[in-house]
Coordinates of C-alpha atoms in Angstrom, one line a residue:
M1 CA -0.1 0.0 0.0
V2 CA 2.7 2.2 0.7
F3 CA 4.1 2.2 -3.0
M4 CA 0.8 3.8 -4.2
G5 CA 1.3 7.0 -2.9
S6 CA 2.4 9.6 -0.1
E7 CA 1.0 13.0 0.9
K8 CA 4.1 14.6 -1.2
Y9 CA 3.6 12.8 -4.0
S10 CA 0.2 12.1 -4.2
E11 CA -0.4 10.7 -7.5
E12 CA -1.2 6.8 -7.2
N13 CA 1.9 4.5 -8.4
D14 CA 3.7 7.9 -8.6
F15 CA 7.4 6.2 -7.1
D16 CA 6.6 3.3 -9.9
A17 CA 6.0 5.3 -12.8
F18 CA 9.1 7.7 -11.6
I19 CA 11.4 4.8 -11.3
K20 CA 10.3 2.9 -14.6
K21 CA 10.6 6.0 -16.6
R22 CA 14.1 6.2 -16.3
G23 CA 14.9 2.6 -16.5
G24 CA 14.9 1.2 -13.2
S25 CA 13.1 -1.0 -11.1
D26 CA 11.6 -1.5 -7.6
N27 CA 9.9 -4.4 -5.5
A28 CA 9.5 -5.2 -2.1
S29 CA 8.5 -8.7 -0.3
T30 CA 7.1 -9.9 3.0
E31 CA 8.7 -12.2 5.0
C32 CA 7.6 -13.4 8.2
E33 CA 9.4 -11.1 10.4
L34 CA 10.8 -8.5 7.5
T35 CA 9.5 -6.6 5.1
T36 CA 12.2 -5.0 2.4
F37 CA 11.9 -2.8 -0.2
Y38 CA 14.1 -2.0 -2.9
F39 CA 14.9 -0.2 -6.2
E40 CA 17.7 0.6 -8.7
I41 CA 17.9 3.5 -11.1
Q42 CA 20.8 5.7 -13.0
E43 CA 22.8 7.5 -10.4
K44 CA 21.6 11.1 -11.8
Y45 CA 17.9 10.3 -10.6
L46 CA 19.0 9.0 -7.4
L47 CA 18.3 11.9 -5.4
S48 CA 14.6 12.3 -6.4
A49 CA 13.9 8.8 -6.0
L50 CA 15.4 8.4 -2.4
D51 CA 13.0 11.1 -1.6
R52 CA 9.9 9.5 -3.4
F53 CA 11.2 6.2 -1.6
A54 CA 11.3 7.8 1.8
Q55 CA 7.9 9.2 1.7
F56 CA 6.5 5.7 1.7
F57 CA 7.7 5.3 5.6
I58 CA 6.8 9.4 6.5
K59 CA 3.6 9.8 5.2
P60 CA 2.1 7.1 2.9
L61 CA -1.5 7.8 1.9
M62 CA -3.2 4.4 2.0
K63 CA -6.6 5.5 0.9
K64 CA -9.2 3.4 1.5
D65 CA -10.1 3.1 -2.3
A66 CA -6.7 1.9 -3.3
I67 CA -6.8 -0.6 -0.5
T68 CA -9.6 -2.7 -2.0
R69 CA -8.0 -2.3 -5.1
E70 CA -4.8 -3.9 -3.7
R71 CA -6.3 -6.5 -2.0
E72 CA -7.1 -7.7 -5.5
A73 CA -3.5 -7.8 -6.6
V74 CA -2.8 -9.9 -2.8
E75 CA -5.5 -12.4 -4.0
S76 CA -3.9 -12.7 -7.6
E77 CA -0.4 -13.5 -6.1
F78 CA -2.0 -16.1 -3.4
Q79 CA -3.7 -17.6 -6.8
M80 CA -0.4 -17.7 -8.0
A81 CA 1.0 -19.4 -5.3
L82 CA -2.1 -22.1 -5.0
P83 CA 0.3 -24.7 -7.5
S84 CA 3.3 -24.5 -5.5
D85 CA 4.0 -27.5 -3.7
F86 CA 6.3 -25.5 -1.5
C87 CA 3.5 -22.8 -0.5
R88 CA 1.5 -26.0 0.0
K89 CA 3.5 -27.4 2.4
E90 CA 4.7 -24.7 4.4
Q91 CA 1.0 -23.8 5.1
L92 CA 0.1 -27.2 6.3
F93 CA 3.7 -27.2 8.4
S94 CA 2.3 -24.5 10.2
S95 CA -0.8 -26.2 11.7
F96 CA 1.7 -28.3 13.3
A97 CA 2.8 -25.5 16.0
R98 CA 2.1 -25.0 19.2
S99 CA -1.6 -23.8 19.7
N100 CA -1.8 -19.7 19.4
H101 CA 2.1 -19.7 18.1
P102 CA 2.9 -17.3 15.7
A103 CA 3.7 -19.8 13.3
T104 CA 0.2 -21.0 13.2
K105 CA -0.9 -18.0 11.4
F106 CA -1.9 -17.8 7.6
C107 CA 1.1 -16.9 6.2
W108 CA -0.6 -15.1 3.1
G109 CA -3.5 -12.8 2.4
N110 CA -6.5 -13.1 0.0
L111 CA -10.1 -12.0 -0.7
V112 CA -11.5 -14.3 2.3
T113 CA -8.8 -12.8 5.2
L114 CA -8.9 -9.0 3.7
R115 CA -12.6 -8.7 2.0
D116 CA -15.2 -11.4 3.2
N117 CA -14.1 -11.5 7.2
V118 CA -13.2 -8.0 7.4
T119 CA -15.5 -4.7 6.8
D120 CA -13.5 -2.0 4.7
K121 CA -13.6 0.4 7.6
K122 CA -12.2 -2.0 10.1
L123 CA -9.3 -3.4 7.4
Y124 CA -8.5 0.6 6.9
E125 CA -8.1 1.3 10.7
E126 CA -6.1 -2.1 11.3
L127 CA -3.5 -1.0 8.3
H128 CA -2.7 2.5 9.6
K129 CA -2.8 0.9 13.1
F130 CA -0.2 -1.3 11.9
K131 CA 1.8 1.5 9.9
E132 CA 2.0 3.6 13.3
R133 CA 3.2 0.6 15.4
H134 CA 5.6 -1.3 13.2
Y135 CA 7.2 1.4 10.8
S136 CA 9.6 3.3 13.0
A137 CA 12.9 4.4 12.3
H138 CA 14.4 2.7 15.3
R139 CA 13.3 -0.6 13.4
M140 CA 14.5 0.2 10.0
K141 CA 17.8 -0.3 8.2
L142 CA 18.7 1.5 5.4
A143 CA 21.6 0.6 2.6
I144 CA 22.6 2.5 -0.5
Q145 CA 24.8 1.4 -3.2
A146 CA 26.3 3.9 -5.6
R147 CA 29.7 5.2 -7.3
L148 CA 28.8 8.6 -5.3
P149 CA 31.3 9.8 -2.6
L150 CA 30.3 8.7 0.8
D151 CA 29.6 12.5 2.2
V152 CA 27.3 12.5 -1.1
L153 CA 25.3 9.5 -0.1
E154 CA 25.4 10.5 3.8
D155 CA 23.6 13.9 2.7
Y156 CA 21.1 12.5 0.6
V157 CA 20.1 10.1 3.4
T158 CA 19.8 12.9 5.9
Q159 CA 17.8 14.9 3.8
C160 CA 15.2 12.0 2.6
F161 CA 15.1 10.3 5.8
A162 CA 15.6 12.3 9.0
N163 CA 11.9 13.0 9.1
V164 CA 10.7 9.1 9.4
P165 CA 8.8 8.8 12.3
N166 CA 10.5 7.2 15.4
N167 CA 7.9 5.8 18.3
G168 CA 10.6 4.5 20.7
L169 CA 8.4 1.6 20.6
P170 CA 9.8 -2.2 21.2
A171 CA 9.0 -4.5 19.0
D172 CA 6.3 -7.4 19.8
D173 CA 7.3 -9.9 22.4
F174 CA 7.4 -13.3 21.1
T175 CA 9.8 -14.5 24.2
L176 CA 7.2 -17.0 25.2
F177 CA 7.4 -19.2 21.7
K178 CA 11.1 -18.8 21.4
G179 CA 13.0 -22.4 21.6
S180 CA 12.8 -26.3 20.4
N181 CA 9.6 -26.3 21.9
S182 CA 7.5 -24.1 19.3
F183 CA 6.9 -27.7 17.2
D184 CA 6.5 -29.9 20.4
T185 CA 3.2 -31.0 19.5
P186 CA 1.4 -34.3 18.6
S187 CA 0.7 -33.4 15.3
F188 CA 4.2 -32.7 14.4
R189 CA 5.5 -35.9 15.5
K190 CA 3.6 -38.2 12.8
I191 CA 4.1 -38.9 9.2
Y192 CA 1.8 -37.2 6.6
K193 CA 1.0 -37.9 3.1
I194 CA 0.6 -35.2 0.7
K195 CA -0.4 -35.6 -3.0
P196 CA 1.9 -32.8 -4.8
I197 CA 0.7 -31.1 -8.1
K198 CA 4.3 -32.0 -9.8
D199 CA 5.4 -35.4 -10.4
I200 CA 7.2 -36.2 -7.7
C201 CA 8.1 -38.6 -4.9
Q202 CA 9.5 -37.3 -2.4
V203 CA 10.1 -37.7 1.7
E204 CA 10.8 -35.3 3.7
L205 CA 12.2 -35.3 7.4
T206 CA 12.1 -32.0 9.7
W207 CA 13.3 -31.3 13.4
S208 CA 12.9 -28.3 15.3
M209 CA 15.6 -26.3 17.3
P210 CA 16.1 -23.2 19.3
P211 CA 16.7 -20.2 17.1
L212 CA 20.1 -20.1 15.6
H213 CA 20.5 -16.5 14.4
D214 CA 23.1 -15.7 17.7
L215 CA 25.3 -18.8 16.7
Y216 CA 26.0 -17.2 13.1
K217 CA 29.9 -17.2 14.0
S218 CA 30.5 -20.7 14.3
K219 CA 27.1 -22.1 12.1
P220 CA 26.4 -25.5 13.7
H221 CA 23.6 -26.1 11.6
Q222 CA 25.4 -25.4 8.3
Y223 CA 28.1 -27.9 9.3
I224 CA 25.4 -30.5 10.0
S225 CA 23.9 -30.0 6.7
W226 CA 26.9 -30.0 5.0
I227 CA 27.6 -34.0 6.1
I228 CA 24.6 -34.8 5.6
G229 CA 23.7 -33.4 2.3
Y230 CA 27.4 -34.4 1.2
E231 CA 27.3 -36.4 -2.2
G232 CA 30.6 -37.9 -2.7
K233 CA 32.0 -41.4 -1.5
G234 CA 30.8 -42.8 2.1
S235 CA 27.6 -40.3 1.9
L236 CA 24.2 -41.2 2.7
I237 CA 22.8 -40.3 -1.1
S238 CA 26.0 -42.1 -2.5
Y239 CA 23.9 -45.6 -0.7
L240 CA 20.7 -44.7 -1.5
R241 CA 21.5 -44.2 -5.0
R242 CA 23.6 -47.5 -5.2
K243 CA 20.2 -49.0 -4.3
M244 CA 18.0 -47.3 -6.9
W245 CA 16.2 -45.6 -3.9
C246 CA 17.1 -41.9 -3.9
L247 CA 18.3 -39.6 -6.7
G248 CA 18.5 -35.9 -5.1
I249 CA 19.0 -34.6 -1.6
F250 CA 18.8 -31.6 -0.1
S251 CA 19.6 -30.7 3.8
G252 CA 19.6 -28.0 5.9
N253 CA 17.9 -24.9 6.6
E254 CA 16.0 -22.5 3.7
E255 CA 16.9 -19.3 6.1
S256 CA 13.4 -18.4 4.9
G257 CA 11.5 -16.6 7.6
F258 CA 9.5 -19.4 8.2
E259 CA 12.4 -21.9 8.5
H260 CA 14.8 -19.5 10.3
S261 CA 13.0 -17.0 12.6
S262 CA 13.8 -15.5 15.9
M263 CA 11.6 -18.1 18.0
Y264 CA 12.8 -21.3 16.2
A265 CA 15.1 -23.0 13.5
L266 CA 13.8 -25.5 11.3
F267 CA 16.2 -28.6 10.3
N268 CA 15.0 -30.0 7.1
L269 CA 16.2 -33.4 4.8
S270 CA 14.5 -34.1 1.9
L271 CA 15.2 -37.0 -0.5
M272 CA 14.0 -37.3 -4.0
L273 CA 12.8 -41.0 -4.2
T274 CA 12.4 -43.5 -7.1
E275 CA 9.6 -45.7 -7.2
Q276 CA 11.7 -48.4 -6.0
G277 CA 12.7 -45.9 -2.9
H278 CA 9.3 -45.4 -1.9
K279 CA 8.4 -49.3 -1.7
H280 CA 11.8 -49.4 0.5
L281 CA 10.7 -46.3 2.4
P282 CA 11.4 -47.8 5.9
E283 CA 14.9 -49.1 4.6
V284 CA 15.6 -45.3 3.4
L285 CA 14.6 -43.9 6.6
N286 CA 16.6 -46.9 8.5
A287 CA 19.7 -45.5 6.5
I288 CA 19.0 -41.8 7.7
F289 CA 19.1 -42.6 10.7
S290 CA 22.2 -45.1 10.3
F291 CA 23.9 -42.1 8.8
I292 CA 22.9 -39.5 11.5
N293 CA 23.9 -42.0 14.3
L294 CA 27.6 -42.3 12.3
M295 CA 27.7 -38.6 12.9
R296 CA 27.0 -38.7 16.8
K297 CA 29.3 -41.4 17.0
E298 CA 32.0 -39.4 15.5
G299 CA 31.4 -35.8 16.5
P300 CA 32.3 -32.9 15.4
Q301 CA 35.5 -32.9 13.1
K302 CA 37.6 -29.7 13.0
R303 CA 39.0 -31.1 9.9
I304 CA 36.1 -30.7 8.1
Y305 CA 35.3 -27.5 9.8
D306 CA 38.6 -26.3 8.5
E307 CA 38.1 -27.2 5.0
I308 CA 34.3 -25.3 4.9
H309 CA 35.9 -22.4 6.3
Q310 CA 38.7 -22.5 4.0
I311 CA 36.3 -23.0 1.1
K312 CA 34.0 -19.9 2.5
E313 CA 36.8 -17.5 2.8
T314 CA 38.6 -18.2 -0.7
N315 CA 34.9 -17.8 -2.3
F316 CA 34.6 -14.4 -0.2
R317 CA 38.0 -13.4 -1.3
F318 CA 37.6 -14.0 -5.1
T319 CA 33.6 -13.5 -5.4
D320 CA 32.1 -11.8 -8.3
E321 CA 30.5 -8.2 -7.4
S322 CA 26.8 -9.1 -7.1
P323 CA 23.8 -7.0 -8.7
P324 CA 23.5 -3.7 -6.7
A325 CA 19.7 -4.5 -6.0
E326 CA 20.4 -7.9 -4.6
Y327 CA 23.3 -6.8 -2.7
V328 CA 21.7 -4.0 -0.7
E329 CA 18.9 -6.5 0.1
D330 CA 20.9 -8.7 1.2
L331 CA 23.0 -6.3 3.0
C332 CA 19.8 -4.6 4.7
E333 CA 18.4 -7.8 6.0
S334 CA 22.1 -8.5 7.7
M335 CA 22.0 -5.4 9.1
H336 CA 19.1 -7.2 11.5
Y337 CA 21.0 -9.7 12.8
Y338 CA 24.9 -9.1 13.1
P339 CA 27.2 -6.4 14.6
P340 CA 28.3 -3.8 12.3
R341 CA 31.6 -5.6 11.8
D342 CA 29.9 -8.6 10.2
Y343 CA 27.4 -7.1 7.9
I344 CA 28.9 -8.0 4.9
T345 CA 30.3 -11.2 6.1
G346 CA 27.8 -12.6 8.9
S347 CA 26.0 -14.4 6.5
G348 CA 28.6 -16.2 4.5
L349 CA 31.9 -17.1 6.4
Y350 CA 32.8 -19.5 9.1
F351 CA 34.6 -17.5 12.0
E352 CA 35.1 -19.8 14.9
Y353 CA 34.7 -23.8 15.4
N354 CA 32.2 -24.5 18.2
P355 CA 32.0 -28.4 18.8
E356 CA 29.8 -27.8 21.6
A357 CA 26.9 -25.5 19.8
I358 CA 27.7 -28.7 16.6
Q359 CA 27.1 -31.1 19.4
I360 CA 23.9 -29.6 20.9
C361 CA 22.3 -29.2 17.3
L362 CA 23.3 -32.8 16.1
N363 CA 21.0 -34.0 19.7
Y364 CA 18.0 -32.5 18.2
L365 CA 18.2 -34.9 15.3
T366 CA 16.5 -37.9 17.1
P367 CA 13.8 -40.5 16.3
D368 CA 11.1 -39.3 18.9
D369 CA 11.1 -35.4 17.2
V370 CA 10.9 -35.9 13.7
N371 CA 8.1 -35.2 11.3
I372 CA 7.9 -36.9 8.0
I373 CA 6.1 -35.9 5.2
I374 CA 6.0 -37.9 1.8
F375 CA 4.9 -36.7 -1.5
D376 CA 3.7 -38.9 -4.1
K377 CA 1.8 -38.0 -7.2
K378 CA 1.0 -41.6 -7.5
F379 CA -1.3 -41.6 -4.5
N380 CA -5.3 -42.2 -4.6
D381 CA -7.8 -39.5 -3.9
E382 CA -9.1 -42.0 -1.6
D383 CA -6.0 -42.1 0.5
F384 CA -6.8 -38.6 1.8
D385 CA -8.8 -37.8 4.6
K386 CA -8.2 -34.6 5.2
V387 CA -8.1 -31.3 3.5
E388 CA -5.9 -28.2 4.6
P389 CA -8.3 -25.3 4.3
W390 CA -6.2 -22.4 2.7
F391 CA -4.5 -24.1 0.2
K392 CA -6.9 -27.4 0.0
T393 CA -4.0 -29.6 -0.1
K394 CA -5.1 -33.1 0.4
Y395 CA -3.3 -35.6 2.9
T396 CA -3.6 -37.8 6.0
D397 CA -1.3 -38.6 8.6
M398 CA -0.5 -41.5 10.8
E399 CA 1.5 -42.3 14.1
I400 CA 5.2 -43.1 13.4
P401 CA 5.2 -47.1 14.6
Q402 CA 6.9 -47.4 18.1
E403 CA 9.1 -50.0 16.2
W404 CA 10.5 -47.8 13.7
I405 CA 11.4 -45.5 16.5
E406 CA 13.1 -48.2 18.7
C407 CA 15.0 -49.4 15.4
W408 CA 16.3 -46.0 14.8
R409 CA 17.2 -45.0 18.5
T410 CA 20.0 -48.2 18.3
I411 CA 20.8 -48.3 14.4
E412 CA 24.5 -48.9 14.0
P413 CA 26.3 -46.9 11.2
F414 CA 26.1 -49.5 8.1
S415 CA 29.6 -50.2 6.6
E416 CA 29.3 -47.9 3.4
F417 CA 29.0 -44.8 5.7
H418 CA 32.0 -42.7 6.3
L419 CA 32.5 -38.6 6.8
P420 CA 33.6 -36.5 4.1
L421 CA 37.3 -37.7 3.1
P422 CA 40.0 -34.8 2.8
N423 CA 38.7 -32.7 -0.5
M424 CA 41.3 -33.2 -3.7
F425 CA 39.8 -30.6 -5.7
I426 CA 40.3 -27.2 -2.6
T427 CA 42.6 -25.0 -4.3
D428 CA 45.9 -23.7 -2.6
D429 CA 47.5 -22.2 -4.9
F430 CA 46.6 -19.0 -6.3
N431 CA 49.5 -17.8 -8.2
L432 CA 49.3 -16.5 -11.5
I433 CA 50.6 -17.9 -14.7
S434 CA 53.1 -15.5 -16.7
M435 CA 51.6 -14.3 -20.2
P436 CA 52.9 -13.4 -23.5
A437 CA 53.6 -9.6 -23.9
N438 CA 51.3 -9.6 -27.1
I439 CA 48.0 -10.8 -26.6
S440 CA 45.3 -10.9 -29.4
K441 CA 42.0 -8.9 -29.0
Y442 CA 40.4 -12.4 -30.2
P443 CA 40.8 -16.2 -29.3
T444 CA 43.4 -18.0 -31.5
K445 CA 43.0 -21.5 -32.8
I446 CA 46.1 -23.6 -30.9
Y447 CA 45.2 -26.8 -32.3
T448 CA 43.1 -28.2 -34.6
D449 CA 43.0 -32.3 -36.2
E450 CA 40.5 -34.1 -37.8
I451 CA 37.9 -34.2 -34.8
T452 CA 38.8 -31.0 -33.2
E453 CA 39.8 -27.7 -32.7
I454 CA 40.9 -25.6 -29.8
W455 CA 40.8 -22.1 -29.4
Y456 CA 42.5 -19.9 -26.6
R457 CA 42.9 -16.5 -25.1
P458 CA 45.0 -15.6 -22.0
D459 CA 42.7 -12.9 -19.6
P460 CA 45.0 -9.8 -18.9
K461 CA 42.2 -8.0 -17.7
F462 CA 40.8 -9.1 -14.0
G463 CA 44.4 -10.8 -13.1
L464 CA 42.1 -13.9 -11.3
P465 CA 43.7 -17.5 -11.3
E466 CA 40.7 -18.5 -12.9
C467 CA 39.8 -20.2 -16.4
Y468 CA 36.5 -21.0 -18.4
M469 CA 36.8 -23.9 -20.8
Y470 CA 33.6 -24.7 -23.0
F471 CA 33.5 -27.9 -25.6
Y472 CA 30.8 -28.4 -28.0
I473 CA 30.9 -32.1 -28.7
I474 CA 28.6 -32.2 -31.8
S475 CA 27.3 -35.7 -33.1
P476 CA 25.1 -36.5 -35.8
M477 CA 23.2 -38.9 -33.7
A478 CA 21.9 -36.1 -31.4
V479 CA 19.4 -34.5 -33.9
C480 CA 18.7 -37.5 -36.2
S481 CA 15.0 -38.4 -35.1
L482 CA 12.9 -37.4 -32.3
K483 CA 13.8 -40.7 -30.7
G484 CA 17.4 -39.7 -30.7
A485 CA 16.4 -36.2 -29.2
A486 CA 15.0 -38.2 -26.7
L487 CA 17.8 -40.6 -26.2
M488 CA 20.3 -37.7 -26.0
D489 CA 18.6 -36.1 -23.0
L490 CA 18.5 -39.7 -21.2
F491 CA 22.0 -40.1 -22.1
I492 CA 22.9 -36.6 -20.4
A493 CA 20.6 -37.4 -17.2
I494 CA 22.2 -40.9 -17.1
L495 CA 25.8 -39.0 -17.2
K496 CA 25.0 -36.7 -15.0
Q497 CA 23.9 -39.0 -12.1
L498 CA 27.3 -41.2 -12.5
L499 CA 29.2 -38.0 -12.4
V500 CA 27.6 -36.7 -8.7
E501 CA 29.8 -39.0 -6.1
S502 CA 32.9 -37.8 -8.1
L503 CA 32.4 -33.9 -8.9
Y504 CA 30.7 -33.3 -5.7
P505 CA 34.0 -32.5 -3.7
A506 CA 34.7 -30.5 -6.8
T507 CA 31.2 -28.6 -7.2
V508 CA 31.6 -27.6 -3.2
A509 CA 35.4 -26.5 -3.8
E510 CA 33.5 -24.2 -6.2
L511 CA 34.9 -25.9 -9.4
N512 CA 31.8 -25.4 -11.7
H513 CA 30.6 -27.7 -14.5
D514 CA 27.6 -28.0 -17.1
I515 CA 26.4 -30.4 -19.0
H516 CA 23.4 -30.5 -21.4
A517 CA 21.7 -31.7 -24.3
N518 CA 22.2 -28.8 -27.1
D519 CA 20.0 -29.1 -30.6
K520 CA 23.5 -30.7 -32.0
G521 CA 25.1 -32.8 -29.4
I522 CA 27.0 -32.0 -25.7
M523 CA 27.7 -28.7 -24.6
L524 CA 30.4 -29.2 -21.5
K525 CA 31.4 -26.1 -19.3
V526 CA 33.6 -26.0 -16.5
N527 CA 35.2 -23.2 -14.5
G528 CA 36.8 -22.1 -11.5
F529 CA 40.3 -21.8 -10.3
N530 CA 42.9 -23.4 -12.6
Q531 CA 44.9 -25.5 -10.1
K532 CA 42.4 -28.0 -10.2
L533 CA 40.7 -27.7 -13.2
P534 CA 42.5 -29.9 -15.4
L535 CA 41.4 -32.7 -12.9
L536 CA 37.9 -31.6 -12.9
L537 CA 38.0 -31.8 -16.8
M538 CA 39.8 -35.6 -16.7
T539 CA 37.3 -36.8 -14.2
I540 CA 34.1 -35.6 -16.6
A541 CA 36.2 -37.0 -20.0
K542 CA 36.8 -40.4 -18.3
C543 CA 33.2 -40.9 -17.3
I544 CA 31.6 -39.9 -21.1
A545 CA 34.1 -42.8 -22.3
D546 CA 33.5 -45.3 -19.9
I547 CA 29.5 -44.5 -19.9
P548 CA 28.7 -47.9 -21.9
T549 CA 30.5 -50.1 -19.0
L550 CA 28.8 -48.3 -16.2
I551 CA 25.3 -48.3 -16.9
T552 CA 23.1 -51.3 -15.5
E553 CA 19.6 -52.2 -17.3
E554 CA 18.1 -51.4 -13.6
F555 CA 19.6 -48.2 -13.3
F556 CA 18.7 -47.3 -16.8
E557 CA 14.9 -48.1 -16.3
V558 CA 15.0 -46.0 -13.2
M559 CA 16.3 -43.0 -15.2
K560 CA 14.0 -43.6 -17.6
Q561 CA 11.2 -43.0 -15.4
E562 CA 12.7 -39.6 -14.1
E563 CA 13.2 -38.5 -17.4
I564 CA 9.5 -39.1 -18.0
K565 CA 8.6 -37.3 -15.2
A566 CA 10.8 -34.4 -16.0
Y567 CA 9.2 -34.3 -19.6
Y568 CA 5.8 -34.0 -17.8
N569 CA 6.8 -31.2 -15.4
N570 CA 7.5 -29.2 -18.6
F571 CA 4.5 -29.3 -19.7
V572 CA 2.9 -26.4 -17.2
K573 CA 5.9 -24.3 -18.6
P574 CA 4.5 -23.0 -21.9
K575 CA 6.7 -19.8 -21.9
K576 CA 9.8 -22.0 -21.8
L577 CA 8.7 -24.6 -24.4
V578 CA 7.7 -21.7 -26.7
R579 CA 11.0 -19.6 -26.3
L580 CA 13.1 -23.2 -26.9
S581 CA 11.2 -23.7 -29.9
I582 CA 11.7 -20.6 -31.6
L583 CA 15.7 -20.1 -30.6
M584 CA 16.9 -23.6 -31.0
F585 CA 18.2 -24.9 -34.1
I586 CA 16.4 -27.8 -34.2
H587 CA 13.7 -28.3 -31.3
W588 CA 11.6 -31.3 -30.4
M589 CA 8.7 -30.4 -28.1
A590 CA 8.9 -32.4 -24.3
T591 CA 5.2 -33.6 -25.6
D592 CA 6.5 -35.3 -28.2
K593 CA 10.0 -36.7 -26.4
H594 CA 7.6 -37.8 -23.7
A595 CA 5.7 -40.2 -25.9
A596 CA 8.9 -41.2 -27.8
I597 CA 10.9 -42.1 -24.6
H598 CA 8.3 -44.7 -23.3
N599 CA 9.4 -46.6 -26.5
V600 CA 13.3 -46.8 -25.8
Q601 CA 14.7 -50.1 -24.3
F602 CA 17.8 -50.7 -22.7
P603 CA 19.6 -52.7 -25.5
E604 CA 18.5 -49.3 -28.0
F605 CA 20.1 -47.3 -25.5
Q606 CA 23.1 -49.2 -24.9
N607 CA 23.3 -49.2 -28.7
F608 CA 23.2 -45.0 -28.8
V609 CA 25.6 -44.5 -26.2
S610 CA 28.5 -47.1 -27.4
H611 CA 28.4 -45.1 -31.0
F612 CA 28.0 -41.7 -29.9
T613 CA 31.6 -40.8 -29.7
D614 CA 32.4 -42.7 -33.4
H615 CA 31.4 -39.6 -35.4
V616 CA 32.0 -36.7 -32.9
Y617 CA 33.3 -33.1 -33.8
I618 CA 34.9 -31.0 -30.7
Q619 CA 35.1 -27.6 -30.9
S620 CA 37.0 -26.4 -27.7
L621 CA 37.1 -22.1 -26.3
V622 CA 39.6 -21.9 -23.4
Q623 CA 39.7 -18.6 -21.6
G624 CA 41.7 -17.4 -18.5
I625 CA 44.8 -17.7 -17.1

């Protein structure tokens, strides 16, 4: 509402029009405990834009007629969120909190809450009360980024924001709701089955913890997430992938307002299951608690913490500058949580090793206090006996069998499990390679033969120990037919899965790779610190060469079903489908590939991958130091 005019600039949406006409952009976001406003514009218009911006918080109009129009926009946003499985789950999850806890509130707004359940007069009054109570200078933070001198920026801020009212009132006191007991309810400690919108099969385990903001220097929950979510050798996901039960993993905390608040924190472990994984769900859950018991038995490891610290320090040292609007938004939020010296680094760096805090967080990951949610598109509607009132999510719940809990308490670590080994991809040499005196303005072809060409250009501008390598592996088999295109997609999906265990350590060490099917074959991109980049490239090349011997029929069938799901989920993205059909040299629609891939058999796929490299031509571009 404050966007829609102020006493000084009374024309409705004056600010938005001012920004847009000058090539800028603006937006705002509302979290559970923070509301953030931001904009970007050319520097010559900054003072005028800031003056208009400040009036949001000094004397906004918030007229009655504008309120009735804006609630339609809120309803529109709610309707757009209805098909989101994430939003649907989050709203259901809110009902698991203690009675009268702030987390139980409806996280959105719609016409029911803003029109049907309240009069226009009451809505107008409550909106202005809310503004007077909470929009106070002492509870606001401001961040500005521009190339202007600091004293000029300080003068701008003083001119524009000096009159923001300060009521001196404390924020609402939620002390009563703080701690791990926020979700200490029988409804939390259950198994829930939900029918998702997307074609996914997923199990999600969640534990509640006390708030973690004060532990930002040691980040114990992120250390635990790093290990549980590790995808290299000896990891939980590596074991489950070998069993063909699971293909993807996420662990930790989204750092969103709902999962990471001043009252509590949620620790989440999500696994993308295969059909076989769902059938073996008890064994999957056994593996999870076996791995957690391994972590508890081994205890915090300083060697692993030091690796994480080293990687994060290196990332910060060589990070690219963020887009200005994104940077000031993040900085402004950090100012609410950290002391001034840590505004910039507080969210990203690891400052101190705190094994006691790590152990305390680990102790919350118990079988007795876990929430389990299972998503599966194949659930039948008759399986559900409950409906979440806001998003109309169909679900059912059941008690966690006591024998499962007893098993999880005492289960020993599997022999296949071990903590992450030392990471051989971590860069420790950042020296620059000497360059020739005369450097060509454009890449130069430095090698060619009958199957490849390599183009290279040193990078004298930035002086960073980084390199970028692009490889275009062109094959006639990639575009020979509709089925060939489907086989190509399946080939890439399988290749990516085969590479995960070997390349996950490289990924966390900021050696990046991207492999995707193109209209003529495979596009491979690698980049990162140059010391260990050849090791990354050789690992990928060896896997491509060996792939015919690495695939089993069982693995093929699992990946085929996952690719069918991926095609199905693309049906609901018409903008992407239309864009690709225009831009791609040869483009087969996802609907057609969805039909074609059903008929692909294992021998046919084996033949495809065995002969894919028979007639390839590789174009390469390397740039860096």
